[in-house]
Tab-separated table of C-alpha atoms and ligand atoms in Angstrom:
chain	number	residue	atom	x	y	z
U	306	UNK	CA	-33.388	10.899	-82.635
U	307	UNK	CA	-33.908	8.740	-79.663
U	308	UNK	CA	-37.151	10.583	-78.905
U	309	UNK	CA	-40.079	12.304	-79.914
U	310	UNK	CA	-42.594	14.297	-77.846
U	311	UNK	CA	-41.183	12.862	-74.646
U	312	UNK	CA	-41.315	8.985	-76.236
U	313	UNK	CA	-38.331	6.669	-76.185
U	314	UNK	CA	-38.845	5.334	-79.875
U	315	UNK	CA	-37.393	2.033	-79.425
U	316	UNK	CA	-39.711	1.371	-76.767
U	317	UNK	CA	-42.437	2.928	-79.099
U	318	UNK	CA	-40.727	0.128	-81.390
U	319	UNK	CA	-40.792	-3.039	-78.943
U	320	UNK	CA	-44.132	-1.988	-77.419
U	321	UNK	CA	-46.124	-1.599	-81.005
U	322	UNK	CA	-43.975	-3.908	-83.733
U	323	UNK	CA	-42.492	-2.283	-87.122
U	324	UNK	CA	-42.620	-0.770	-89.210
U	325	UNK	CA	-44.685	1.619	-86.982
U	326	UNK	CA	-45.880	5.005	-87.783
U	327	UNK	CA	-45.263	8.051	-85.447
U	328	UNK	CA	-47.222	11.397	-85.446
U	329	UNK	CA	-45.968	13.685	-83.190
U	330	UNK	CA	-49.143	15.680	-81.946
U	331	UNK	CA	-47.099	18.547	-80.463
U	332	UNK	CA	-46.103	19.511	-83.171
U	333	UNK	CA	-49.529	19.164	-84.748
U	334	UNK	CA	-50.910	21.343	-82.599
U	335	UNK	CA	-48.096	23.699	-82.846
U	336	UNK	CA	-48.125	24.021	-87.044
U	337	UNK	CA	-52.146	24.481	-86.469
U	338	UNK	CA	-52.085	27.394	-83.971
U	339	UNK	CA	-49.216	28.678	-86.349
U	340	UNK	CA	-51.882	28.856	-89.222
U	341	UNK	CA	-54.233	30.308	-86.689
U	342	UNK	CA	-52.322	33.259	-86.308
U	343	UNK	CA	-53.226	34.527	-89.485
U	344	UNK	CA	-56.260	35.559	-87.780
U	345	UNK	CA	-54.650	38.301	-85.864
U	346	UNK	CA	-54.075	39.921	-89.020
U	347	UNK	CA	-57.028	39.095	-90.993
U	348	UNK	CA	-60.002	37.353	-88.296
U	349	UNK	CA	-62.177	36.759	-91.277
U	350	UNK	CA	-60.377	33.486	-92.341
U	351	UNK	CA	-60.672	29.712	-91.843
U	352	UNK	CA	-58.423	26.681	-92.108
U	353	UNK	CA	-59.525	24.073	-93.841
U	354	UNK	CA	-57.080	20.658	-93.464
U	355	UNK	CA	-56.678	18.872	-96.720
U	356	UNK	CA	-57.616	15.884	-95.153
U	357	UNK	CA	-56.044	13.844	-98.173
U	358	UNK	CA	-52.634	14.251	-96.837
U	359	UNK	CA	-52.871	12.210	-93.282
U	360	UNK	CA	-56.919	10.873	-93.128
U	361	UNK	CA	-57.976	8.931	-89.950
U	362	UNK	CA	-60.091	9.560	-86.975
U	363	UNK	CA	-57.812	10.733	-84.079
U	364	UNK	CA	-56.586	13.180	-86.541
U	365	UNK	CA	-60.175	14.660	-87.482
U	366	UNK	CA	-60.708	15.043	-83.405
U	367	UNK	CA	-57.357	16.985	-82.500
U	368	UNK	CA	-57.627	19.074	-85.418
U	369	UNK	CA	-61.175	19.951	-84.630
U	370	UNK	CA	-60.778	20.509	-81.560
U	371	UNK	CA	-57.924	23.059	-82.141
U	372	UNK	CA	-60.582	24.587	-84.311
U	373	UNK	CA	-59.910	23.655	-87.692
U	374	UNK	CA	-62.485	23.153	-91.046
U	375	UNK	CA	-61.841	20.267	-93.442
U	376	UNK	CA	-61.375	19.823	-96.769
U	377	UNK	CA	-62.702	16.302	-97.627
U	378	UNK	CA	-62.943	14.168	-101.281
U	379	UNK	CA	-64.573	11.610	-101.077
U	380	UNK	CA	-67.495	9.607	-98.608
U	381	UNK	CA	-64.698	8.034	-97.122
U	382	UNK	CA	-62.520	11.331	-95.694
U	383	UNK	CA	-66.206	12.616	-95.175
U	384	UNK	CA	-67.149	9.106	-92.961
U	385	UNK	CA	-64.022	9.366	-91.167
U	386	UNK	CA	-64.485	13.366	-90.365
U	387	UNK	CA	-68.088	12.375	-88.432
U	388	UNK	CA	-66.864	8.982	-87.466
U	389	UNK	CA	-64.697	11.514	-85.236
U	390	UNK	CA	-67.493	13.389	-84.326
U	391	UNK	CA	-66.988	16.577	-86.353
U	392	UNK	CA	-69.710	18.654	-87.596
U	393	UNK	CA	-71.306	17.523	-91.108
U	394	UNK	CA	-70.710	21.166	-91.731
U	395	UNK	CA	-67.247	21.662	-91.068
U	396	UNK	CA	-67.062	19.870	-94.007
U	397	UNK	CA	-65.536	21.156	-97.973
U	398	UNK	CA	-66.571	18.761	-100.065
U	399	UNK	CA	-63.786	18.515	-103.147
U	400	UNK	CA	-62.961	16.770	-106.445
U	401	UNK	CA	-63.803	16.673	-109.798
U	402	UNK	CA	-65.924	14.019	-110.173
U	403	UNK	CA	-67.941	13.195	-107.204
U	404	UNK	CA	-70.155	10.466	-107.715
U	405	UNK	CA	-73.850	10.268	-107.439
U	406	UNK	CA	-73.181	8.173	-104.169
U	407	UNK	CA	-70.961	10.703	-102.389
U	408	UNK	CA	-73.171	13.650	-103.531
U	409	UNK	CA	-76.135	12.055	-101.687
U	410	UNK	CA	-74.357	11.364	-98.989
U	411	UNK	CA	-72.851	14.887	-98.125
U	412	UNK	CA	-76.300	15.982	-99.088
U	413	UNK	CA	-78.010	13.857	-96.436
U	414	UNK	CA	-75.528	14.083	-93.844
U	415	UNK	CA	-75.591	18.232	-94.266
U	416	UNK	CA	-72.184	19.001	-95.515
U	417	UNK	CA	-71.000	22.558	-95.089
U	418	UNK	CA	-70.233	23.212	-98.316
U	419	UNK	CA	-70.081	21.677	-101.737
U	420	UNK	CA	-66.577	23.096	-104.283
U	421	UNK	CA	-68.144	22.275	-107.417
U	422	UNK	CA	-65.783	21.794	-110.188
U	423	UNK	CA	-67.808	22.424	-113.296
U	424	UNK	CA	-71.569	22.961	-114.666
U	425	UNK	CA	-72.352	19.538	-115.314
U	426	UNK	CA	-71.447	18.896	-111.519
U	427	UNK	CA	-73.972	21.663	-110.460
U	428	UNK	CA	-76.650	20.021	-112.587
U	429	UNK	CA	-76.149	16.774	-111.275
U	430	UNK	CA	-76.138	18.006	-107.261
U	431	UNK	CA	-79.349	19.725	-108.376
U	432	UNK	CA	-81.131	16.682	-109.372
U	433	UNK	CA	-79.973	14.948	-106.007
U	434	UNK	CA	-81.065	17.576	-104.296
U	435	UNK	CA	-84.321	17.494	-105.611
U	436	UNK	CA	-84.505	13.576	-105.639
U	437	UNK	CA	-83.755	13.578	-101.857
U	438	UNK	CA	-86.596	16.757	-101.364
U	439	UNK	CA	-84.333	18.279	-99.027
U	440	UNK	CA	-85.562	22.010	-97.645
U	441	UNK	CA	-81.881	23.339	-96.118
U	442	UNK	CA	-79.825	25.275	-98.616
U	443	UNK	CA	-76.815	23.842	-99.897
U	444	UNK	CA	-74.103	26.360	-99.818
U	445	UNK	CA	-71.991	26.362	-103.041
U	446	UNK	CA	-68.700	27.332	-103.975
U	447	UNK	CA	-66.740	26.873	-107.515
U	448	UNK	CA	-63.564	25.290	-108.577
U	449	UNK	CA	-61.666	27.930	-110.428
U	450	UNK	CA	-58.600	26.687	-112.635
U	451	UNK	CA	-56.660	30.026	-112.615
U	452	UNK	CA	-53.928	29.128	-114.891
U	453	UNK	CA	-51.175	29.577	-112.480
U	454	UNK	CA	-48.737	26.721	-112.319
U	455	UNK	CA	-46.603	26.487	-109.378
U	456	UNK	CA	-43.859	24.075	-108.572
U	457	UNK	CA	-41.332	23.928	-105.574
U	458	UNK	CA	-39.024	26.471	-106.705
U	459	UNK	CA	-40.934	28.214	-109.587
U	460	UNK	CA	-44.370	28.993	-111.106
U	461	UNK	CA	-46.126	29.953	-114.236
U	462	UNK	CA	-48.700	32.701	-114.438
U	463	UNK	CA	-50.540	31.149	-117.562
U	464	UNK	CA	-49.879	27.224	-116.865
U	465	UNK	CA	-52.166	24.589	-116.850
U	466	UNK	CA	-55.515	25.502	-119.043
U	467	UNK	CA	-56.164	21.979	-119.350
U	468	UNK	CA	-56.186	21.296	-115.934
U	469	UNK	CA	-58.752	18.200	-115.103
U	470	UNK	CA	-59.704	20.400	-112.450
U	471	UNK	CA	-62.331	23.192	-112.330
U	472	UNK	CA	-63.731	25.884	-114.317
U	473	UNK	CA	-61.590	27.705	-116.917
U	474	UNK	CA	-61.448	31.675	-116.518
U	475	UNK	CA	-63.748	32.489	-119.305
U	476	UNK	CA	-66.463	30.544	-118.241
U	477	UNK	CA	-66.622	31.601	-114.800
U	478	UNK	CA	-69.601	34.398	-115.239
U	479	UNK	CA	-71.385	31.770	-116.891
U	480	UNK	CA	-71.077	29.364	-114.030
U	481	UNK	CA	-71.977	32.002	-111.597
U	482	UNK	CA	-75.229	32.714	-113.499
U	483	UNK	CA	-76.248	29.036	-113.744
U	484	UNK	CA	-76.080	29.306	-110.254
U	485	UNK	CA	-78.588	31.570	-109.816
U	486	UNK	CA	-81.130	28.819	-111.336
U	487	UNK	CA	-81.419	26.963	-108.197
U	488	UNK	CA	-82.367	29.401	-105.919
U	489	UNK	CA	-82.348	26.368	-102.998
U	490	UNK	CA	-78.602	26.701	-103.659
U	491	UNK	CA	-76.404	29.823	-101.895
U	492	UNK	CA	-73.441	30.683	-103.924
U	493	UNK	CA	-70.461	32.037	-102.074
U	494	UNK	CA	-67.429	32.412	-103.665
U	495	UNK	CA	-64.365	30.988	-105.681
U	496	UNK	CA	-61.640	28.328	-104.837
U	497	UNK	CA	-58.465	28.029	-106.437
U	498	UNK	CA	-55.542	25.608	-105.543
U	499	UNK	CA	-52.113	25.750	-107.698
U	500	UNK	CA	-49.830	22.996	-106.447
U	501	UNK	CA	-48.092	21.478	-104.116
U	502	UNK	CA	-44.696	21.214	-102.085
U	503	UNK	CA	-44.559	25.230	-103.151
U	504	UNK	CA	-41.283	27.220	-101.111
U	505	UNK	CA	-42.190	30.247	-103.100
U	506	UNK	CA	-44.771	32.632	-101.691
U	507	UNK	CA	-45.044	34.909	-104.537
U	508	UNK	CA	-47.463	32.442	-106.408
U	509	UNK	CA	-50.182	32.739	-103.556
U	510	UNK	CA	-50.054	36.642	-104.017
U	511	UNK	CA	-50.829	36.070	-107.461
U	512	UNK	CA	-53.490	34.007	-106.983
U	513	UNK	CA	-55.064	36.284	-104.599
U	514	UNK	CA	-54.767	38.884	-106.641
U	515	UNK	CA	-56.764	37.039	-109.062
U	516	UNK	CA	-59.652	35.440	-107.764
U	517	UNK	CA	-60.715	39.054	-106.330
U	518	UNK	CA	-60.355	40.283	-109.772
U	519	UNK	CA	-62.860	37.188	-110.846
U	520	UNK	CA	-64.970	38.090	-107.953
U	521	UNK	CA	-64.719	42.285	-109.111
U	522	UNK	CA	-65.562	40.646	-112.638
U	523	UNK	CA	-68.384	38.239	-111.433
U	524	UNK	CA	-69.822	40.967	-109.549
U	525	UNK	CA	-70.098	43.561	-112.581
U	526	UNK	CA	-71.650	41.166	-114.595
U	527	UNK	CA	-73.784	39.174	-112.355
U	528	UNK	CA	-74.022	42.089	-109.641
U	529	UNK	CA	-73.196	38.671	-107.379
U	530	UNK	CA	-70.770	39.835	-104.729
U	531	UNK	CA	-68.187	36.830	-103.170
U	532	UNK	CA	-68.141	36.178	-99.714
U	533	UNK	CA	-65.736	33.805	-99.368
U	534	UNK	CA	-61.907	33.452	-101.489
U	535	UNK	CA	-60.210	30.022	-100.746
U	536	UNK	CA	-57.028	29.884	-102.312
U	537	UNK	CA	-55.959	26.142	-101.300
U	538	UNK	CA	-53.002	24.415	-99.964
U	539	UNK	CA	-49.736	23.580	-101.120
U	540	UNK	CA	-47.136	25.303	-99.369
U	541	UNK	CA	-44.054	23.070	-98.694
U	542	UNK	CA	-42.111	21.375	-95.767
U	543	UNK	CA	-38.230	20.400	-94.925
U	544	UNK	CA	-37.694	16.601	-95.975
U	545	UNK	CA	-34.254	16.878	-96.573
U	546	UNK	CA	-31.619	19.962	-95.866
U	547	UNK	CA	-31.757	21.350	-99.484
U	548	UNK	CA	-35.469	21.821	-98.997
U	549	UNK	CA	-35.770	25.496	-97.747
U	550	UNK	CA	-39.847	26.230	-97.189
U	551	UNK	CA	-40.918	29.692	-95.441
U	552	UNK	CA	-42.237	29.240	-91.894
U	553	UNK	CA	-46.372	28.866	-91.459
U	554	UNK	CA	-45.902	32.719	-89.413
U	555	UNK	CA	-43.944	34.099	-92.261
U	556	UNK	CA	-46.652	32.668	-95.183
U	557	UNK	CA	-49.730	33.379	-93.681
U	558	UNK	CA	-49.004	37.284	-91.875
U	559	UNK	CA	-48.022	37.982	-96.220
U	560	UNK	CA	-50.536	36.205	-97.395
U	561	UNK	CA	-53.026	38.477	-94.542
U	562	UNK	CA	-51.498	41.351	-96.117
U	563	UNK	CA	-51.349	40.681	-99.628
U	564	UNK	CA	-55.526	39.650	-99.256
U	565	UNK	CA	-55.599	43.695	-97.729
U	566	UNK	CA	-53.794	45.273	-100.797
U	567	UNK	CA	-55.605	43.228	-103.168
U	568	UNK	CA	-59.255	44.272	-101.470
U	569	UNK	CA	-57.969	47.980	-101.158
U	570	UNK	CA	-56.878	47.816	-104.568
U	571	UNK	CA	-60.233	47.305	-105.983
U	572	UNK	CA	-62.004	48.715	-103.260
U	573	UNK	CA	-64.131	45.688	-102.442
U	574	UNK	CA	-67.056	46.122	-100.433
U	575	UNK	CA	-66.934	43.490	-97.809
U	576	UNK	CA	-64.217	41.503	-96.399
U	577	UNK	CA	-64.302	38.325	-97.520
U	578	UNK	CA	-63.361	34.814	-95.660
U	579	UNK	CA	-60.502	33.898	-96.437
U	580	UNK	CA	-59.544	29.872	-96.372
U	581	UNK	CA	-56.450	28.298	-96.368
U	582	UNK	CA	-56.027	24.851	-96.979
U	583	UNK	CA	-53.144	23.534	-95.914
U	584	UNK	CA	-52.352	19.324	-96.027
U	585	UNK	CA	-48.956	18.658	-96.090
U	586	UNK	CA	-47.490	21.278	-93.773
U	587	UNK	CA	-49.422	20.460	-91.352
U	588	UNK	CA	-48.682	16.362	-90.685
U	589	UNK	CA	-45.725	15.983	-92.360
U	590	UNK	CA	-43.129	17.094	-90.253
U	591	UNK	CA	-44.475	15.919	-87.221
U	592	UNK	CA	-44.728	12.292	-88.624
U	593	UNK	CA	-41.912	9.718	-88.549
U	594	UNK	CA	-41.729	5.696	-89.604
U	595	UNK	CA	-39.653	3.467	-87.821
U	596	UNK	CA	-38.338	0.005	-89.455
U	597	UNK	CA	-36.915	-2.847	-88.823
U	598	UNK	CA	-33.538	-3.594	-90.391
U	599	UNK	CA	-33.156	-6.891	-91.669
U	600	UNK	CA	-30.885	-8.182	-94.279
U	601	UNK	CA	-27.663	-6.306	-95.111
U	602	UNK	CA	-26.325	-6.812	-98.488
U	603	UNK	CA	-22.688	-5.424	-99.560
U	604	UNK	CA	-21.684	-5.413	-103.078
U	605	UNK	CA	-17.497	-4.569	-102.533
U	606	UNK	CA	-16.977	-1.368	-104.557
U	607	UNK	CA	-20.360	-0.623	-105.817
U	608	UNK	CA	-23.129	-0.644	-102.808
U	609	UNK	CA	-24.278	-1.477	-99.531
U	610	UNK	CA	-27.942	-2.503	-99.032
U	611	UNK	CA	-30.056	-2.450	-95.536
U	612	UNK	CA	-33.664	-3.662	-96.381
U	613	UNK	CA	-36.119	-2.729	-94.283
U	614	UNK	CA	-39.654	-4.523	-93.236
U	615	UNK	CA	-41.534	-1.709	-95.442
U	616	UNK	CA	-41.163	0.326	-98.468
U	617	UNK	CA	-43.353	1.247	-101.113
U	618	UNK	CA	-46.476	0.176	-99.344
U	619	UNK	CA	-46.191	2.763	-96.510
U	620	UNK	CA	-44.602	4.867	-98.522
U	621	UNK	CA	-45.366	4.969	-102.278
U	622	UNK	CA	-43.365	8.988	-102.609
U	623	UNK	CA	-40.452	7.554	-103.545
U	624	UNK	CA	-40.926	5.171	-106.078
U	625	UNK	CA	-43.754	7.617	-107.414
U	626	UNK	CA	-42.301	10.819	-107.702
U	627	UNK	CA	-38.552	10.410	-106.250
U	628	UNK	CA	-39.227	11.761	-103.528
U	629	UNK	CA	-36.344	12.072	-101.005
U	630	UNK	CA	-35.937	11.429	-97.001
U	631	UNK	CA	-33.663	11.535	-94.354
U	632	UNK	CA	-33.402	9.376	-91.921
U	633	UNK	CA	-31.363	8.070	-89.061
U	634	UNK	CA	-30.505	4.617	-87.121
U	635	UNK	CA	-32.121	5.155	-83.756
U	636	UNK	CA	-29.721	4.955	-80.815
U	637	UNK	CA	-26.483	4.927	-82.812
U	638	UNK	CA	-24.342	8.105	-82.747
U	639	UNK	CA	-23.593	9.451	-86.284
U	640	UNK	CA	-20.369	8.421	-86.363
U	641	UNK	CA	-17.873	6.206	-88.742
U	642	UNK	CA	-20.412	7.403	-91.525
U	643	UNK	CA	-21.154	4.225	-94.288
U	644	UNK	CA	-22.817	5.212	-97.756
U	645	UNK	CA	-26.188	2.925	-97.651
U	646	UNK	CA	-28.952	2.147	-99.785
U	647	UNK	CA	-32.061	1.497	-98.019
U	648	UNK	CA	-34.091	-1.245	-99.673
U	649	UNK	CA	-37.983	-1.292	-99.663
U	650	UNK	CA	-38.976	-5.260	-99.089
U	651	UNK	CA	-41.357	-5.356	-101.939
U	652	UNK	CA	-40.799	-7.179	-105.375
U	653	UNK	CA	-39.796	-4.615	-107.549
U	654	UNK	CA	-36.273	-3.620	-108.321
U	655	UNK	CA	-37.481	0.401	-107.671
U	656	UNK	CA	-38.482	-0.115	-104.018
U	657	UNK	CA	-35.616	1.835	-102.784
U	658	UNK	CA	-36.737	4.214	-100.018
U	659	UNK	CA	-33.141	6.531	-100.005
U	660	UNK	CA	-31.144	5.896	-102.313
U	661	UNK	CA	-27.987	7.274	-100.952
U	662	UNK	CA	-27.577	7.951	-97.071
U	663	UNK	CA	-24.927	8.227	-94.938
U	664	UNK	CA	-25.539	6.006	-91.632
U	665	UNK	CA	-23.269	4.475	-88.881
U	666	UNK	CA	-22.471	0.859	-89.795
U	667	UNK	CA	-26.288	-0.988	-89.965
U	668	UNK	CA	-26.853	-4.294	-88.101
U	669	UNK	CA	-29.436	-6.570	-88.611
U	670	UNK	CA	-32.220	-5.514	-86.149
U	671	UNK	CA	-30.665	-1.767	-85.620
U	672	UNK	CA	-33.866	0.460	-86.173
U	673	UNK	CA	-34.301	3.426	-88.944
U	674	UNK	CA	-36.370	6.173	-87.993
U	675	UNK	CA	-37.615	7.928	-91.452
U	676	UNK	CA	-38.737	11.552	-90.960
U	677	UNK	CA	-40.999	14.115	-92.252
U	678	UNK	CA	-43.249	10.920	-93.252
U	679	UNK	CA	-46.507	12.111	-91.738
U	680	UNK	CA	-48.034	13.404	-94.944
U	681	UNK	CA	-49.239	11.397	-98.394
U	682	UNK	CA	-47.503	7.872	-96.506
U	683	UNK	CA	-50.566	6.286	-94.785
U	684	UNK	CA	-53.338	8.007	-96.878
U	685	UNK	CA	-51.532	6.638	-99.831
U	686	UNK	CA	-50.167	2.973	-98.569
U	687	UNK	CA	-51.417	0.040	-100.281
U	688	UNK	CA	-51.325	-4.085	-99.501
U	689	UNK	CA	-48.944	-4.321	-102.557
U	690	UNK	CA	-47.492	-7.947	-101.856
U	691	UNK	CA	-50.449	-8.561	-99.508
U	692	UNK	CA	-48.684	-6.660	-96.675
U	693	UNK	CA	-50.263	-5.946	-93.965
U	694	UNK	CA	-49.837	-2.045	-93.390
U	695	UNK	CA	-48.675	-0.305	-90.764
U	696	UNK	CA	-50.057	0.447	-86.989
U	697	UNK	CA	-49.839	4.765	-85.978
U	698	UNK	CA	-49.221	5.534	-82.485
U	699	UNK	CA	-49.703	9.388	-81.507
U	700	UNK	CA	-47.810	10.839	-79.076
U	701	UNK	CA	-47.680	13.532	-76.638
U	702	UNK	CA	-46.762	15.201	-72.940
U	703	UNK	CA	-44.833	11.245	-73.188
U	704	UNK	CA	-47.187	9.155	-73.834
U	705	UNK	CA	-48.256	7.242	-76.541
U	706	UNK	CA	-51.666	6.255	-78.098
U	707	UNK	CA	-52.580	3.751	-80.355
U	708	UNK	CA	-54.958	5.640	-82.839
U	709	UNK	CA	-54.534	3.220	-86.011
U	710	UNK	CA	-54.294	-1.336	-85.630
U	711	UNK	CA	-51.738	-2.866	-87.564
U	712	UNK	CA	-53.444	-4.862	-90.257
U	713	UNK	CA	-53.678	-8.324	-89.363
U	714	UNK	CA	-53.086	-11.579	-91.785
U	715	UNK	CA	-57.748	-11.592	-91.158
U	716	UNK	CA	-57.670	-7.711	-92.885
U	717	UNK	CA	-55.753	-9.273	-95.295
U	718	UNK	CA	-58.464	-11.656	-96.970
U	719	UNK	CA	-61.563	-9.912	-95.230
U	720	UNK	CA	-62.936	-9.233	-98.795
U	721	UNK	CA	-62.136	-12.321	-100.182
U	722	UNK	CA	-64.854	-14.693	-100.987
U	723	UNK	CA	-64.288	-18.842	-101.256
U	724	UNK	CA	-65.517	-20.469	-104.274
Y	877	LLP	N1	-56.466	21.684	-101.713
Y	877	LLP	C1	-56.628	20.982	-102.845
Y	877	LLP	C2	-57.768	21.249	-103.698
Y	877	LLP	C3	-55.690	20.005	-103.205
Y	877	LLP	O1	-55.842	19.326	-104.336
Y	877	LLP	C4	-54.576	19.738	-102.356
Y	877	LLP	C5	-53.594	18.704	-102.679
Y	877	LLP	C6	-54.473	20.488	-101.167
Y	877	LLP	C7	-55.424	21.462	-100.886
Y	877	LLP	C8	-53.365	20.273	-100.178
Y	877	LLP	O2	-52.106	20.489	-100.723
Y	877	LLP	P1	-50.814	20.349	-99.757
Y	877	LLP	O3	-50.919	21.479	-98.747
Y	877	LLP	O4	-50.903	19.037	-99.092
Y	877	LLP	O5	-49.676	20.482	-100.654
Y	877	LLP	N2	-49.595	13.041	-103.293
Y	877	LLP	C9	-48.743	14.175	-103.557
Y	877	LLP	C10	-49.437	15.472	-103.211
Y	877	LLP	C11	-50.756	15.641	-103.924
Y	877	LLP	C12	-51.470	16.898	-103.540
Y	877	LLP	C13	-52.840	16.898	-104.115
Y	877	LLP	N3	-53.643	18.009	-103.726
Y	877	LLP	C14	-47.446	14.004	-102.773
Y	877	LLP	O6	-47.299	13.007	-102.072
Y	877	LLP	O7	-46.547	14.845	-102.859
């Protein structure tokens, strides 16, 4: 891979310093307008960007600007959304336990809507309501927990009841009628999510399936019809060649049709929204991390080592949930194959990026691109070790764009005070 959208990456390299993240916005664009489609089979749905998986300003203006909703957790997504310039009410505000703080400050800024997670929430966004004497509605959606499990290759249709997250089936009714106390709040509908890095697309049929049966349910006992079914994110992308995901076209024309034969099914009055809410499949693929090699380290007979100038700081996936990559040296044809190990330069024996990967033989200063990093890598980096983390560069049409400063050795202590 010598380069992406048009951009030599070892000039990329020279011209911004490693290790250097890369977000292709070509293909951004492309995965979005992919998700978009769904609208020629059912108009009445919205894409919300899980924000969590890539968060940072640039991002927030080419996605909204291609016409995409966000789903946001905390202040900070939220600050970073209108830092960009985005609508308060493009805005879903997530998460299971927002703080007084946050609530206020969605509340003030005019956030488009608030996924509460449970009853004690609702109370608690009522009495910051009423401490801030606001007059605009807040529109209101709840957190389901629908006891569906799914995982990459499998799911469970009665996992997870003691999910952290949401409101368990039995006690949705009874959520939908507290509503109803707060008339200054609008009630719209239900959100579900069920996992993450999902190849299967059965699950989401399953889960639409069942949030219009809530809504038939809600309705018949609350005569409190649903305008809006969000069934979350989670579908999953290609890191290495095992990993087999369906393409964004494929999911979302079934997941149009499945939303059809559930509504015919119970012969629903209205067609509902439907949101999607996509993170992952939308950034990672298009994002890439280029290193430094330094050190080489060969143990005859057992391993080779290449250590990098990053690891678990930029990219905590796999040391937290072995998460694999592939990756190549840039400029060097794959030939004469070596088996490596690529070593994370942080102090702890686990900071192994790939464990096993076959590469041309590594020099010292040779660079390794890492792909499919554009997702959970910056919005989950630390300053483990005091590193400073990474600059992102965006590129397109062959240019590049510096959208994100490398930390400098200032960052570093900025919160520090002297005694
Ligand atoms: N909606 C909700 C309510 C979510 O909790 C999530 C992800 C998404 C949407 C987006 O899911 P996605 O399309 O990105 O799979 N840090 C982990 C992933 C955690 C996902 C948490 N929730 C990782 O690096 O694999």
């Amino acid at each position: 891979m010598e380069k992406i959208a048009g951009c030599d990456v070892a000039n990329l390299a020279k011209e911004y310093g490693t290790p250097l993240y890369i977000l292709d916005i070509e293909a951004v664009r492309k995965v979005a307008s992919d998700y978009l489609s769904i609208k020629n089979y059912y108009p009445n749905t919205r894409i919300s960007y899980a924000s969590k998986a890539l968060s940072l300003t640039a991002l927030y203006q080419v996605l909204d600007a291609e016409g995409i909703y966000f789903d946001v957790v905390s202040d900070g997504e939220f600050y970073s959304m209108l830092n960009a310039g985005v609508s308060a009410e493009k805005a879903y505000f997530h998460g299971n336990n927002k703080t007084i703080d946050e609530i206020k400050y969605a509340l003030q800024k005019g956030v488009g809507v608030i996924v509460v997670d449970n009853v004690d929430e609702l109370n608690t966004i009522h009495e910051v309501y009423s401490e801030l004497r606001l007059s605009k509605k807040v529109t209101i959606m709840v957190r389901v927990a629908p006891e569906i499990e799914a995982h990459t290759h499998d799911f469970i249709r009665t996992g997870q009841r003691d999910s952290k997250f949401g409101v368990n089936l039995e006690n949705v009714v009874g959520f939908v009628k507290e509503t109803q106390k707060y008339p200054e709040f609008d009630f719209v509908g239900f959100h579900a999510h069920i996992g993450s890095q999902i190849f299967d697309t059965d699950p989401y049929h399953v889960i639409i399936d069942k949030l219009i049966d809530i809504a038939v349910d809600v309705k018949n006992n609350t005569g409190i019809l649903a305008s809006v079914i969000d069934i979350g994110g989670g579908i999953g992308i290609r890191y290495t060649e095992q990993d087999d995901p369906p393409s964004i076209r494929e999911f979302v024309s079934s997941i149009a049709e499945s939303m059809k034969l559930a509504l015919k099914r119970v012969n629903f009055p209205i067609e509902p929204m439907l949101i999607l809410e996509p993170g992952r499949s939308i950034v990672a693929n298009a994002g890439s991390t280029v290193y430094s090699v330094g050190g080489i380290k060969e143990i005859v007979g057992l391993k080779n080592y290449i250590s990098i100038d990053g690891g678990m700081a930029d990219n905590p996936r796999p040391i937290t949930y072995g998460a694999e990559y592939s990756a190549e040296i840039v400029n060097k044809p794959k030939k004469n194959l070596k088996k490596y190990s690529v070593a994370g330069k942080f102090c702890e024996s686990g900071d192994i990026l790939i464990k096993d990967i076959d590469l041309p033989e590594v020099h010292k200063g040779d660079l390794l691109i890492v792909h499919a990093t554009g997702a959970y890598n910056y919005s989950m980096s630390s300053n483990y070790n005091r590193y400073r983390k990474p600059a992102m560069v965006f590129v397109e049409d062959s240019k590049s764009r510096l959208v994100l400063k490398r930390e400098t050795l200032d960052d570093i202590v900025r919160n520090d005070i002297r005694i």
